[in-house]
Short mmCIF file of C-alpha atoms in Angstrom, two decimals:
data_model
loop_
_atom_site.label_atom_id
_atom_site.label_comp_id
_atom_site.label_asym_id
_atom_site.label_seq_id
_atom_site.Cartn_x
_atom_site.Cartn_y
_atom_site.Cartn_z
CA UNK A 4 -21.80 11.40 7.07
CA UNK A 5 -18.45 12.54 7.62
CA UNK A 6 -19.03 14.64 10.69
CA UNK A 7 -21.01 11.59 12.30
CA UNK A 8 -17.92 9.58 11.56
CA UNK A 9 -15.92 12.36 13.11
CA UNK A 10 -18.69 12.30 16.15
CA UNK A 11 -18.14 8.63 16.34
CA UNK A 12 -14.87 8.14 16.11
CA UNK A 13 -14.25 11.58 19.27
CA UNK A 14 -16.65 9.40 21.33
CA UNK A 15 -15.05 6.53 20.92
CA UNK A 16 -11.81 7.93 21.89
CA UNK A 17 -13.25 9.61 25.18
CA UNK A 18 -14.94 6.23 26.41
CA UNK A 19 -11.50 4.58 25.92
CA UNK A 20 -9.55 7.29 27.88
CA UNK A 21 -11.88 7.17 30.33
CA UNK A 22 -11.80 3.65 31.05
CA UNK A 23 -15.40 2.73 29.92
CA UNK A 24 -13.39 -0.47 27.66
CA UNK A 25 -16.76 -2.43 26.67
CA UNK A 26 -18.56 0.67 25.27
CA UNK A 27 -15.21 2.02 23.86
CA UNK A 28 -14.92 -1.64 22.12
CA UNK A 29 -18.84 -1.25 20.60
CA UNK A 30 -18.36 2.11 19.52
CA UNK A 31 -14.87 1.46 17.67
CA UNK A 32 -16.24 -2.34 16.38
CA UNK A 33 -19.13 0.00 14.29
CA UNK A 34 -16.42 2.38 13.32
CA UNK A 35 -14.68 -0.51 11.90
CA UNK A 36 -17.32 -1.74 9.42
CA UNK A 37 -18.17 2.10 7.98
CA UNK A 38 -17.40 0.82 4.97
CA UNK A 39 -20.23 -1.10 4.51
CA UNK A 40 -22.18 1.71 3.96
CA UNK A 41 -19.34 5.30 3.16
CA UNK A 42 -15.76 5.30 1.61
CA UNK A 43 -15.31 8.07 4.12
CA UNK A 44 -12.72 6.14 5.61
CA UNK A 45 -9.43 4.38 4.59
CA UNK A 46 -9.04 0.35 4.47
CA UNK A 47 -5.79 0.73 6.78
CA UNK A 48 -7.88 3.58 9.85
CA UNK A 49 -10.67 1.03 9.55
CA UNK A 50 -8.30 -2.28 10.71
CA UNK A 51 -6.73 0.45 13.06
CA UNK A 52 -10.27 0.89 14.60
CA UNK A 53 -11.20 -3.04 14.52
CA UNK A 54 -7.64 -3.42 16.42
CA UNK A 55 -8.58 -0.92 18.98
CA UNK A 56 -11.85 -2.36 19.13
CA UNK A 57 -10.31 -5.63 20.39
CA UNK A 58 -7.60 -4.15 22.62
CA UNK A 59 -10.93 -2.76 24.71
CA UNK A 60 -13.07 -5.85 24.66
CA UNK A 61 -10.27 -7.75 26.09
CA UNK A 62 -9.91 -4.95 28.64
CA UNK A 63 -13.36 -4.90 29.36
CA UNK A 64 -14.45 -6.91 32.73
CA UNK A 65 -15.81 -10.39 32.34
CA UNK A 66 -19.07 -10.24 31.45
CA UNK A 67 -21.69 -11.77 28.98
CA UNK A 68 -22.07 -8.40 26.81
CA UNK A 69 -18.46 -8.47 26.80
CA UNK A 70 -18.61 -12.25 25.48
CA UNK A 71 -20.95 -11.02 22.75
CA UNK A 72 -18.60 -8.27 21.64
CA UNK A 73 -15.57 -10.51 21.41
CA UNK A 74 -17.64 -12.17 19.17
CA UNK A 75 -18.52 -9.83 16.93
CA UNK A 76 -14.88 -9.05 16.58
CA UNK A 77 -14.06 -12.65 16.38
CA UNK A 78 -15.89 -13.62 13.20
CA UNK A 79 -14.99 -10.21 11.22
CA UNK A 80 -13.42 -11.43 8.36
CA UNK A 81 -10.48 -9.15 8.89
CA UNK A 82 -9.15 -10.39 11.85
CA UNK A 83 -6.04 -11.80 10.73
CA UNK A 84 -4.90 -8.59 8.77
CA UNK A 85 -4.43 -7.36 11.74
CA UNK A 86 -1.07 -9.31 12.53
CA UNK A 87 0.56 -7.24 9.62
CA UNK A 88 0.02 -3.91 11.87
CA UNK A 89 2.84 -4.17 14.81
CA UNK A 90 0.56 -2.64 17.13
CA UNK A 91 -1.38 -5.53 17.13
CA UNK A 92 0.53 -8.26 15.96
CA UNK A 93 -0.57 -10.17 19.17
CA UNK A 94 -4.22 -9.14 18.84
CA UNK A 95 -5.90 -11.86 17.11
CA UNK A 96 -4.58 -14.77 19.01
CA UNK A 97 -5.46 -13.17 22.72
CA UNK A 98 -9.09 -12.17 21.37
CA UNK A 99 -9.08 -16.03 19.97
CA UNK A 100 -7.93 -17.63 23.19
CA UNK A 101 -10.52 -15.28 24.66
CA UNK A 102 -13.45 -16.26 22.52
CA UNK A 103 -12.76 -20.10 22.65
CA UNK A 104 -11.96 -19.79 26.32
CA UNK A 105 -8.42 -20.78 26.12
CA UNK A 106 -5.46 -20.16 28.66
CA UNK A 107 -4.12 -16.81 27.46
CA UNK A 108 -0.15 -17.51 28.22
CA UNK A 109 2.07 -14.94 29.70
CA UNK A 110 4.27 -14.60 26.87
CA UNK A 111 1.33 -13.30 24.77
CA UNK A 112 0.03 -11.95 27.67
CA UNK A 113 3.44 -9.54 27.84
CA UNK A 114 3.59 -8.83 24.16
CA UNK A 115 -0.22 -7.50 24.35
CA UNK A 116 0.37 -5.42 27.57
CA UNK A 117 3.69 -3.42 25.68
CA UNK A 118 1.05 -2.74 22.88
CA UNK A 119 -1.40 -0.25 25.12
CA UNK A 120 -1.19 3.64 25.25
CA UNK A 121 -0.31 4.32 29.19
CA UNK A 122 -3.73 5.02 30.43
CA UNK A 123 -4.50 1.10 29.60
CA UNK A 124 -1.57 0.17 31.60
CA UNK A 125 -3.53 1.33 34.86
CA UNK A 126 -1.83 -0.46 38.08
CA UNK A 127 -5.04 -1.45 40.27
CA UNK A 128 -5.18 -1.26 44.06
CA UNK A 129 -4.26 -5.26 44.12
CA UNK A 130 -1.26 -4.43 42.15
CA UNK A 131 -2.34 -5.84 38.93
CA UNK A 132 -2.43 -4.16 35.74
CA UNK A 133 -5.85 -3.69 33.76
CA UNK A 134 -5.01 -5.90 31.21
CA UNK A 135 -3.11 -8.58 33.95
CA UNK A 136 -6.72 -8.81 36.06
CA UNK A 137 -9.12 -9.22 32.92
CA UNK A 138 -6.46 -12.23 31.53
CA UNK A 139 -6.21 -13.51 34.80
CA UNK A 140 -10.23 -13.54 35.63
CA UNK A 141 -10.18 -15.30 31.83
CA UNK A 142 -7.94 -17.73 32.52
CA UNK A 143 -9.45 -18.51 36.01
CA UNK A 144 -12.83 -19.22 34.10
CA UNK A 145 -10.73 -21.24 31.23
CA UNK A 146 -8.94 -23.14 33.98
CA UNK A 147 -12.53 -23.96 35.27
CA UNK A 148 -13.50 -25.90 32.26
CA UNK A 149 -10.17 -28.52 32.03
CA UNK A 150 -9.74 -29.29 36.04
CA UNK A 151 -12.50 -29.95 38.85
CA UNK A 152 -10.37 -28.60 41.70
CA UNK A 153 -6.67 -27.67 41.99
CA UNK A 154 -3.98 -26.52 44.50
CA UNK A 155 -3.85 -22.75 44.13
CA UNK A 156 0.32 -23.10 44.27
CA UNK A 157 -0.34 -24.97 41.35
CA UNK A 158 -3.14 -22.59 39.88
CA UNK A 159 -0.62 -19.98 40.42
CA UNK A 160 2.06 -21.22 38.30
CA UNK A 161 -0.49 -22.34 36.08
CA UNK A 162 -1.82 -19.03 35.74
CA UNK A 163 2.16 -17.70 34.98
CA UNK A 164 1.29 -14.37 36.17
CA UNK A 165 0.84 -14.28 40.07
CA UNK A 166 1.40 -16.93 43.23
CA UNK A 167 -0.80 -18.58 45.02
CA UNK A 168 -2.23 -16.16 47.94
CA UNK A 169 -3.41 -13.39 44.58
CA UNK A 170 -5.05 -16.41 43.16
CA UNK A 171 -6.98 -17.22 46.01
CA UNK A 172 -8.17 -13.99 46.42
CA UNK A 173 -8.73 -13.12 42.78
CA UNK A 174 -11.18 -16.40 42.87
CA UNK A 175 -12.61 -15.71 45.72
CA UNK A 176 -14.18 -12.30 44.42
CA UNK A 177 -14.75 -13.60 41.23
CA UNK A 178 -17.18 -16.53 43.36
CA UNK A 179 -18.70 -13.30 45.34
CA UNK A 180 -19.69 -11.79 41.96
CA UNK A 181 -20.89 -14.58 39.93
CA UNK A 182 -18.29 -14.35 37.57
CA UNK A 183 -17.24 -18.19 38.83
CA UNK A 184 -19.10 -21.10 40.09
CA UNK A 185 -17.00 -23.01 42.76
CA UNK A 186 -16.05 -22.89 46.26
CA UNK A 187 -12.42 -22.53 48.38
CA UNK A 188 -11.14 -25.18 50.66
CA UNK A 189 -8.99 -22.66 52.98
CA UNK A 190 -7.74 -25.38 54.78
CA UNK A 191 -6.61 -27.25 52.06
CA UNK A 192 -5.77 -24.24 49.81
CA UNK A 193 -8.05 -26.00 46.79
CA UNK A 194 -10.17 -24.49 44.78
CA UNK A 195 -13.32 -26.29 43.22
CA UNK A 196 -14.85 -25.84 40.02
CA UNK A 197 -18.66 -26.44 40.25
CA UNK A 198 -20.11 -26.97 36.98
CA UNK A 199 -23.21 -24.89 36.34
CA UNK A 200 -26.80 -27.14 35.62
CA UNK A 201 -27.42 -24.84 32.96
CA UNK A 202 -26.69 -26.20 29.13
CA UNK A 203 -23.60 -24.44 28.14
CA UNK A 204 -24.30 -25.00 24.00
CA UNK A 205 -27.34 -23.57 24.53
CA UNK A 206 -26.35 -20.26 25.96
CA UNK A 207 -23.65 -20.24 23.29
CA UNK A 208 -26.32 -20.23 20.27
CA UNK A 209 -28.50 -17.59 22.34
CA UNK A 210 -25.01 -15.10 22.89
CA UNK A 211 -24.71 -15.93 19.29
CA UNK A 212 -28.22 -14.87 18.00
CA UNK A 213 -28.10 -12.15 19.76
CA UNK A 214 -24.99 -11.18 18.42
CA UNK A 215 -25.58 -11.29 15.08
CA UNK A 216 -28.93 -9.25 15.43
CA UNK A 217 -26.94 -6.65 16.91
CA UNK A 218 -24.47 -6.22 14.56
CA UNK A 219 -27.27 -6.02 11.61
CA UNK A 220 -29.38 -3.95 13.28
CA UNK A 221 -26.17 -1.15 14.13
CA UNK A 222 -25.14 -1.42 10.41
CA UNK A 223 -29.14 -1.05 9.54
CA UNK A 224 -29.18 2.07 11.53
CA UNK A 225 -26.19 3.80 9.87
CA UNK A 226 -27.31 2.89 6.73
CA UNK A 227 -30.49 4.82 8.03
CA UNK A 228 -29.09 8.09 9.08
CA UNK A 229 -26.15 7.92 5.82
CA UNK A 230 -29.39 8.03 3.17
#
């Protein structure tokens, strides 16, 4: 058992170095809850691996599987013991902003970003950070759910993080690639939220199902190969 956990746990590590964030997150989110099933592992490396766990998810690109994993981190019972640990004091209310789809603000924003090891602090070719694109596709989709349209000058300071020309073109490729419903107004320099037909609640309970039968069945199959 201990030299899977030590398999794990190497794995884990390389994903995350590498940049692969959402299957960095999974892999340190089951590391987390080893003691469900081994004592192999202190209480204080286990909240370690649940913080790291959450520091990729919320570095992960939007996605639904990435929605599912926030989850899963969201409703572990140990979230909040993670504000005692000053590496991730700030942990718990960004992954809760980013659950309940919530405008992440840049103060929080900042005192997440001074948390991450230098290889999460990647400066992209649009000269936003890692961490500054995944808050700002987040907020853009949080954004979408309080306003219909809106001035990018004023999605911009909304935003806090970046003026209104990178917020047009942030949206823009986030409408190419599905990750938002709307449309631009170039002319106008508004952005429009279109609403998708399909019931929201509904697709909440299914991400949630789903979830939860994938957290079981990963603590099912270590339970498996620990007998």
């Amino acid at each position: 058992m201990t030299l899977l956990l030590r398999y794990k746990s190497t794995y884990a590590r390389i994903l995350d170095a590498n940049r692969k964030f959402l299957p960095a997150a999974t892999k340190y989110h089951d590391l987390s809850t080893a003691y469900l099933y081994t004592d192999a592992i202190e209480e204080d490396d286990l909240l370690v691996m649940l913080g790291k766990a959450i520091t990729c998810a919320i570095l992960s690109p939007n996605s639904a599987q990435r929605q599912r994993v926030l989850g899963l981190v969201y409703k572990d019972e140990r979230l909040q013991q993670l504000d005692s640990i000053p590496q991730f004091q700030s942990h718990s209310s960004v992954l809760t902003k980013m659950y309940l789809n919530r405008i992440v603000q840049k103060q929080e924003l900042e005192q997440f970003e001074s948390s991450l090891a230098d290889h999460q602090k990647a400066i992209m070719a649009d000269g936003l950070t890692i961490v500054e694109r995944g808050v700002l596709e987040h907020n853009m989709v949080a954004v979408s759910h309080l306003y219909t349209s809106i001035y990018f000058s004023q999605l911009g300071d909304l935003l806090g993080v970046i003026d209104g020309e990178k917020a047009e073109k942030v949206a823009a490729k986030m409408i190419t690639d599905g990750s938002l419903t709307g449309s631009i107004d170039e002319m106008e320099g508004l952005l429009y939220f279109h609403p998708s037909a399909t019931d929201e609640s509904s697709l909440l309970r299914w991400d949630e199902t789903i979830t939860t039968f994938c957290g079981q069945l990963n603590k099912v199959t270590d339970a498996v190969r620990a007998s």
